[in-house]
Coordinates of C-alpha atoms and ligand atoms in Angstrom, one line a residue:
M710 CA 57.2 -51.4 83.8
T711 CA 57.6 -48.0 85.4
A712 CA 56.4 -45.2 83.1
Q713 CA 58.8 -42.5 81.7
L714 CA 57.5 -39.2 83.0
L715 CA 56.7 -36.5 80.5
D716 CA 58.1 -33.3 81.9
G717 CA 55.8 -30.5 80.9
K718 CA 57.4 -27.9 83.1
T719 CA 60.9 -28.2 81.5
L720 CA 59.3 -28.2 78.0
A721 CA 57.2 -25.1 78.8
R722 CA 60.4 -23.3 79.9
E723 CA 62.1 -24.2 76.7
L724 CA 59.1 -23.1 74.6
Q725 CA 59.1 -19.8 76.5
D726 CA 62.8 -19.3 75.9
S727 CA 62.3 -19.6 72.2
M728 CA 59.2 -17.4 72.4
R729 CA 61.2 -14.6 74.1
E730 CA 63.4 -14.4 71.0
K731 CA 60.3 -14.3 68.7
V732 CA 58.8 -11.6 70.8
D733 CA 62.0 -9.5 70.6
R734 CA 62.0 -9.9 66.8
F735 CA 58.4 -8.8 66.7
R736 CA 59.2 -5.7 68.7
Q737 CA 62.1 -4.8 66.4
R738 CA 60.1 -5.3 63.2
H739 CA 56.9 -3.6 64.3
G740 CA 57.9 -1.2 67.1
A741 CA 55.0 -2.6 69.2
V742 CA 54.7 -5.1 72.1
P743 CA 52.2 -7.9 71.8
K744 CA 49.7 -7.5 74.6
L745 CA 47.4 -9.8 76.4
T746 CA 44.5 -8.4 78.5
A747 CA 42.8 -10.7 80.9
V748 CA 39.4 -10.0 82.4
L749 CA 38.5 -11.5 85.8
V750 CA 35.0 -11.3 87.2
G751 CA 34.7 -11.9 91.0
E752 CA 37.1 -13.4 93.5
D753 CA 37.3 -17.2 92.6
P754 CA 40.6 -18.2 94.2
A755 CA 41.6 -20.7 91.5
S756 CA 40.9 -18.2 88.8
Q757 CA 43.1 -15.7 90.6
V758 CA 45.9 -18.1 90.7
Y759 CA 45.5 -19.0 86.9
V760 CA 45.4 -15.3 85.9
R761 CA 48.4 -14.5 88.0
N762 CA 50.4 -17.4 86.5
K763 CA 49.5 -16.2 83.0
Q764 CA 50.5 -12.6 83.7
Q765 CA 53.9 -13.7 85.2
A766 CA 54.5 -15.9 82.1
C767 CA 53.8 -13.0 79.8
E768 CA 56.4 -10.9 81.8
R769 CA 58.9 -13.7 81.4
V770 CA 58.8 -13.7 77.6
G771 CA 58.5 -9.9 77.2
L772 CA 54.8 -9.8 76.3
A773 CA 52.7 -6.9 77.8
S774 CA 49.9 -7.9 80.0
D775 CA 47.0 -6.3 81.8
L776 CA 44.4 -7.5 84.2
I777 CA 40.9 -5.9 84.4
R778 CA 39.3 -6.9 87.6
L779 CA 35.5 -6.6 87.8
D780 CA 33.7 -7.2 91.0
A781 CA 31.3 -10.1 91.5
A782 CA 28.2 -7.7 91.1
T783 CA 29.3 -6.7 87.5
T784 CA 26.3 -7.3 85.1
E785 CA 26.6 -9.2 81.8
D786 CA 26.0 -5.9 79.9
Q787 CA 28.9 -4.2 81.7
L788 CA 31.2 -7.2 81.0
L789 CA 30.1 -7.1 77.3
A790 CA 30.9 -3.4 77.2
C791 CA 34.4 -4.1 78.6
V792 CA 34.9 -6.8 75.9
M793 CA 33.8 -4.3 73.2
R794 CA 36.3 -1.7 74.5
L795 CA 39.1 -4.3 74.3
N796 CA 38.0 -5.3 70.8
A797 CA 38.4 -1.7 69.6
D798 CA 41.7 -1.1 71.3
P799 CA 44.5 -1.6 68.8
A800 CA 47.1 -1.9 71.6
V801 CA 45.3 -5.1 72.9
H802 CA 46.1 -8.2 70.7
G803 CA 44.7 -10.9 72.9
I804 CA 41.6 -11.0 75.0
L805 CA 41.1 -13.6 77.7
V806 CA 38.0 -13.7 79.8
Q807 CA 38.8 -16.1 82.7
L808 CA 36.2 -18.8 83.3
P809 CA 34.1 -19.7 85.1
L810 CA 31.9 -16.6 85.0
P811 CA 29.3 -16.0 87.6
S812 CA 26.3 -18.5 86.9
R813 CA 23.9 -15.7 86.1
M814 CA 26.0 -14.8 83.1
S815 CA 25.9 -16.6 79.7
A816 CA 29.5 -17.6 79.0
N817 CA 28.6 -18.2 75.4
R818 CA 27.3 -14.7 74.9
V819 CA 30.4 -13.2 76.5
L820 CA 32.9 -15.4 74.5
D821 CA 31.0 -14.9 71.3
A822 CA 31.5 -11.1 71.7
I823 CA 35.3 -11.3 71.7
D824 CA 36.8 -10.4 68.3
P825 CA 37.8 -13.8 66.8
R826 CA 41.2 -12.4 65.8
K827 CA 41.9 -11.5 69.5
D828 CA 40.4 -14.8 70.8
V829 CA 43.6 -16.3 72.1
D830 CA 41.7 -19.1 74.0
A831 CA 40.2 -20.2 70.6
F832 CA 36.7 -20.5 72.1
H833 CA 34.9 -18.3 69.6
P834 CA 32.6 -20.3 67.2
E835 CA 34.4 -18.9 64.2
N836 CA 37.7 -20.3 65.5
V837 CA 36.1 -23.6 66.5
G838 CA 34.6 -23.8 63.0
L839 CA 38.0 -23.2 61.4
L840 CA 39.6 -25.8 63.7
S841 CA 37.0 -28.4 62.7
Q842 CA 37.6 -27.7 59.1
G843 CA 41.3 -28.4 59.5
R844 CA 42.5 -24.8 59.0
P845 CA 42.8 -23.3 62.5
R846 CA 43.6 -19.7 63.2
F847 CA 44.4 -20.4 66.9
L848 CA 44.8 -23.8 68.5
P849 CA 43.1 -24.1 71.9
C850 CA 45.8 -23.9 74.5
T851 CA 45.3 -27.1 76.5
P852 CA 44.9 -29.4 73.5
H853 CA 47.9 -27.7 71.9
G854 CA 49.9 -28.4 75.1
V855 CA 49.0 -32.1 74.8
L856 CA 50.2 -32.1 71.2
Q857 CA 53.4 -30.4 72.1
I858 CA 54.3 -32.8 74.9
L859 CA 53.7 -35.9 72.6
H860 CA 55.8 -34.2 69.9
R861 CA 58.6 -33.4 72.3
Y862 CA 59.0 -37.0 73.4
G863 CA 58.6 -38.4 69.8
L864 CA 55.3 -40.1 70.7
S865 CA 53.2 -40.8 67.6
V866 CA 49.4 -41.0 67.5
A867 CA 49.3 -41.7 63.7
G868 CA 47.3 -44.9 63.1
K869 CA 46.9 -45.5 66.8
R870 CA 43.8 -45.9 68.9
V871 CA 43.5 -42.8 71.0
V872 CA 40.9 -42.7 73.8
I873 CA 39.9 -39.3 75.3
V874 CA 37.8 -39.3 78.4
G875 CA 35.9 -36.0 78.6
R876 CA 34.0 -34.2 75.7
S877 CA 34.3 -30.6 76.9
D878 CA 34.5 -27.6 74.5
I879 CA 37.8 -26.6 76.2
V880 CA 39.7 -29.9 76.1
G881 CA 38.1 -33.2 75.0
R882 CA 36.3 -32.2 71.9
P883 CA 39.0 -29.9 70.3
L884 CA 41.7 -32.5 71.1
S885 CA 39.7 -35.2 69.3
L886 CA 39.5 -32.9 66.2
L887 CA 43.2 -32.2 66.3
L888 CA 44.4 -35.8 66.8
G889 CA 42.0 -37.2 64.2
A890 CA 42.8 -34.5 61.6
K891 CA 44.5 -35.3 58.3
D892 CA 47.5 -33.2 59.1
S893 CA 49.2 -31.3 61.9
H894 CA 51.6 -28.3 62.0
L895 CA 53.7 -30.5 64.2
G896 CA 54.1 -33.2 61.5
P897 CA 52.7 -36.5 60.5
D898 CA 53.0 -38.1 64.0
L899 CA 50.5 -35.8 65.6
C900 CA 47.4 -36.6 63.4
N901 CA 45.5 -39.4 61.8
A902 CA 44.7 -41.1 65.1
T903 CA 41.5 -43.2 65.4
V904 CA 39.9 -41.3 68.2
T905 CA 37.2 -42.4 70.6
V906 CA 35.7 -39.8 73.0
C907 CA 34.2 -41.1 76.2
H908 CA 32.0 -39.1 78.7
S909 CA 29.9 -39.5 81.8
R910 CA 27.3 -41.6 79.9
T911 CA 29.8 -44.0 78.4
P912 CA 29.0 -47.5 79.6
D913 CA 31.8 -49.7 80.8
L914 CA 34.4 -47.0 80.5
A915 CA 37.2 -49.3 81.6
A916 CA 36.6 -51.6 78.6
V917 CA 37.0 -48.7 76.2
T918 CA 40.1 -47.1 78.0
A919 CA 41.8 -50.5 78.2
E920 CA 42.0 -50.5 74.4
A921 CA 43.9 -47.2 74.1
D922 CA 47.4 -47.0 72.8
V923 CA 47.2 -43.3 74.0
L924 CA 44.8 -42.5 76.8
I925 CA 44.0 -38.9 77.6
A926 CA 42.1 -38.0 80.8
A927 CA 40.2 -34.7 80.9
I928 CA 37.5 -35.4 83.3
G929 CA 37.8 -33.4 86.5
R930 CA 37.5 -36.4 88.8
A931 CA 40.5 -37.1 91.1
K932 CA 42.3 -40.4 90.3
L933 CA 39.3 -41.8 88.3
I934 CA 41.7 -43.6 85.8
D935 CA 43.4 -46.5 87.7
A936 CA 45.8 -49.2 86.5
R937 CA 43.1 -51.6 85.6
M938 CA 41.7 -49.2 83.0
V939 CA 45.1 -48.9 81.2
R940 CA 46.5 -51.1 78.6
P941 CA 50.1 -52.1 79.6
G942 CA 52.5 -50.0 77.6
A943 CA 50.0 -47.2 76.8
V944 CA 50.9 -43.6 76.8
V945 CA 48.8 -41.7 79.4
V946 CA 48.3 -38.0 79.4
D947 CA 46.5 -36.5 82.5
V948 CA 45.0 -33.2 81.8
G949 CA 42.9 -33.1 85.1
I950 CA 43.6 -30.7 87.9
N951 CA 41.8 -31.5 91.1
R952 CA 42.3 -29.7 94.4
L953 CA 42.3 -32.1 97.4
E954 CA 43.3 -31.2 100.9
S955 CA 46.6 -33.2 100.2
G956 CA 47.3 -30.9 97.2
L957 CA 46.8 -31.1 93.4
V958 CA 46.1 -34.4 91.8
G959 CA 45.1 -35.4 88.3
D960 CA 42.4 -37.6 86.9
V961 CA 44.8 -40.5 86.8
D962 CA 45.8 -42.5 89.8
F963 CA 49.4 -41.7 89.4
E964 CA 51.0 -44.3 91.6
S965 CA 49.2 -47.3 90.1
V966 CA 49.2 -46.2 86.5
R967 CA 52.9 -45.4 86.5
E968 CA 53.4 -49.1 87.0
V969 CA 51.7 -50.1 83.7
A970 CA 51.9 -47.1 81.3
S971 CA 55.0 -46.6 79.1
H972 CA 54.8 -42.8 79.5
L973 CA 52.8 -40.6 81.9
T974 CA 52.3 -36.9 82.5
P975 CA 52.6 -35.8 86.2
V976 CA 50.2 -33.4 87.9
P977 CA 51.4 -30.8 88.7
G978 CA 54.2 -30.3 86.1
G979 CA 52.5 -31.9 83.1
I980 CA 50.0 -30.2 80.8
G981 CA 49.3 -27.2 83.1
P982 CA 52.5 -25.3 82.3
L983 CA 52.1 -26.1 78.6
T984 CA 48.6 -24.6 78.6
V985 CA 50.1 -21.3 79.7
A986 CA 53.0 -21.5 77.2
M987 CA 50.4 -22.0 74.4
L988 CA 48.5 -19.0 75.5
L989 CA 51.6 -16.9 75.1
H990 CA 52.1 -18.5 71.7
N991 CA 48.5 -17.4 70.7
T992 CA 49.1 -13.9 71.9
L993 CA 52.1 -13.4 69.7
H994 CA 50.2 -15.0 66.8
A995 CA 47.3 -12.6 67.4
A996 CA 49.7 -9.7 67.3
E997 CA 51.3 -11.0 64.1
L998 CA 47.8 -11.2 62.5
A999 CA 47.1 -7.7 63.6
H1000 CA 50.3 -6.4 61.9
A1001 CA 50.2 -8.6 58.8
Ligands
LIG2151 P1 34.3 -30.4 82.1 O1 33.6 -30.5 83.4 O2 33.9 -29.3 81.1 O3 34.2 -31.8 81.3 C1 34.4 -33.0 81.9 C2 34.1 -34.1 81.0 O4 34.3 -35.3 81.7 C3 32.6 -34.1 80.5 O5 32.6 -34.3 79.1 C4 32.0 -35.3 81.2 O6 31.1 -36.0 80.4 C5 33.2 -36.2 81.5 N1 33.0 -37.0 82.7 C6 32.7 -36.6 83.9 N2 32.6 -37.6 84.8 C7 32.9 -38.7 84.1 C8 33.0 -40.1 84.4 N3 32.7 -40.5 85.6 N4 33.3 -40.9 83.4 C9 33.6 -40.5 82.1 N5 33.5 -39.2 81.8 C10 33.2 -38.3 82.8 O7 35.8 -30.3 82.4 P2 37.1 -29.7 81.5 O8 37.0 -28.2 81.4 O9 37.2 -30.4 80.2 O10 38.3 -30.1 82.4 C11 38.6 -31.4 82.7 C12 39.7 -31.5 83.7 O11 40.9 -30.9 83.1 C13 39.4 -30.6 84.9 O12 40.1 -31.3 86.0 C14 40.1 -29.4 84.7 O13 40.6 -28.7 85.9 C15 41.3 -29.8 83.9 N6 41.9 -28.8 83.0 C16 43.2 -28.6 83.0 C17 43.8 -27.7 82.2 C18 45.3 -27.7 82.2 O14 45.8 -26.7 81.9 N7 46.0 -28.8 82.6 C19 43.0 -26.9 81.4 C20 41.7 -27.1 81.3 C21 41.1 -28.1 82.2

């Protein structure tokens, strides 16, 4: 079997096209442009690329965007003051503090300071709480991207065994909440999974992953998931982004797994573009909340 590839790049473009129309309608109705402001501390090269991609995507759909660059010597208090200013600015609808922050800062303290109604990454504890209660205000961008691609290709998780490798606050844990929830805004196929979350202390990882109908890798270890860990016919979603000298690779060994999986997301061109599209979606939603 050679897996069907799940094309996140094309889907992201389609979602952005429909978003452009929604942004236009918002501007006509409210006479305001939804705006995302990103804050970048220091010079981390990968973060600079991510922030630039997000800004370019904003431009493509007609959202306003702004980047506040703070040098690496910025103190946590200065960063908190910057967040407070953005919280108070009615022209700013979404605030994104690009992670990772310098290690001397507490990411929790900074993320907790963002107004939860402008928290387009959905990392604030209030938004995490709403998500865990099944009444989300914003969906976290990468997990939402995973839902969108499964939805687009008509792949159901309902009643299926889903195994997620990785328990981070950004990907693994919120994704487990969404897929195991009683319902989904994308319909009955994108919820009611039986979800197992694996992590670095899971013994015999391969035995668990091999039972998955849908296997999702969000680990940050290049090519960790190989064909022996995948049940023939499983759907495999690769969230990982690892920079090797040879280029970007996922957490899944693409060449071997594509021979056993039924469907597989490529890296690049899989979940990454959808993460950005979902950020734009949340920015528009934040603006709608502000003007409700
Ligand atoms: P993280 O480091 O916060 O979490 C990694 C998780 O993997 C942890 O829960 C850890 O327990 C688990 N893990 C580590 N080694 C393991 C092992 N050997 N066996 C089993 N589990 C193991 O990472 P994250 O922020 O969740 O990101 C995960 C990956 O997804 C990274 O490659 C990151 O770059 C990528 N990512 C991609 C997008 C996107 O838009 N596509 C967005 C966010 C993160």
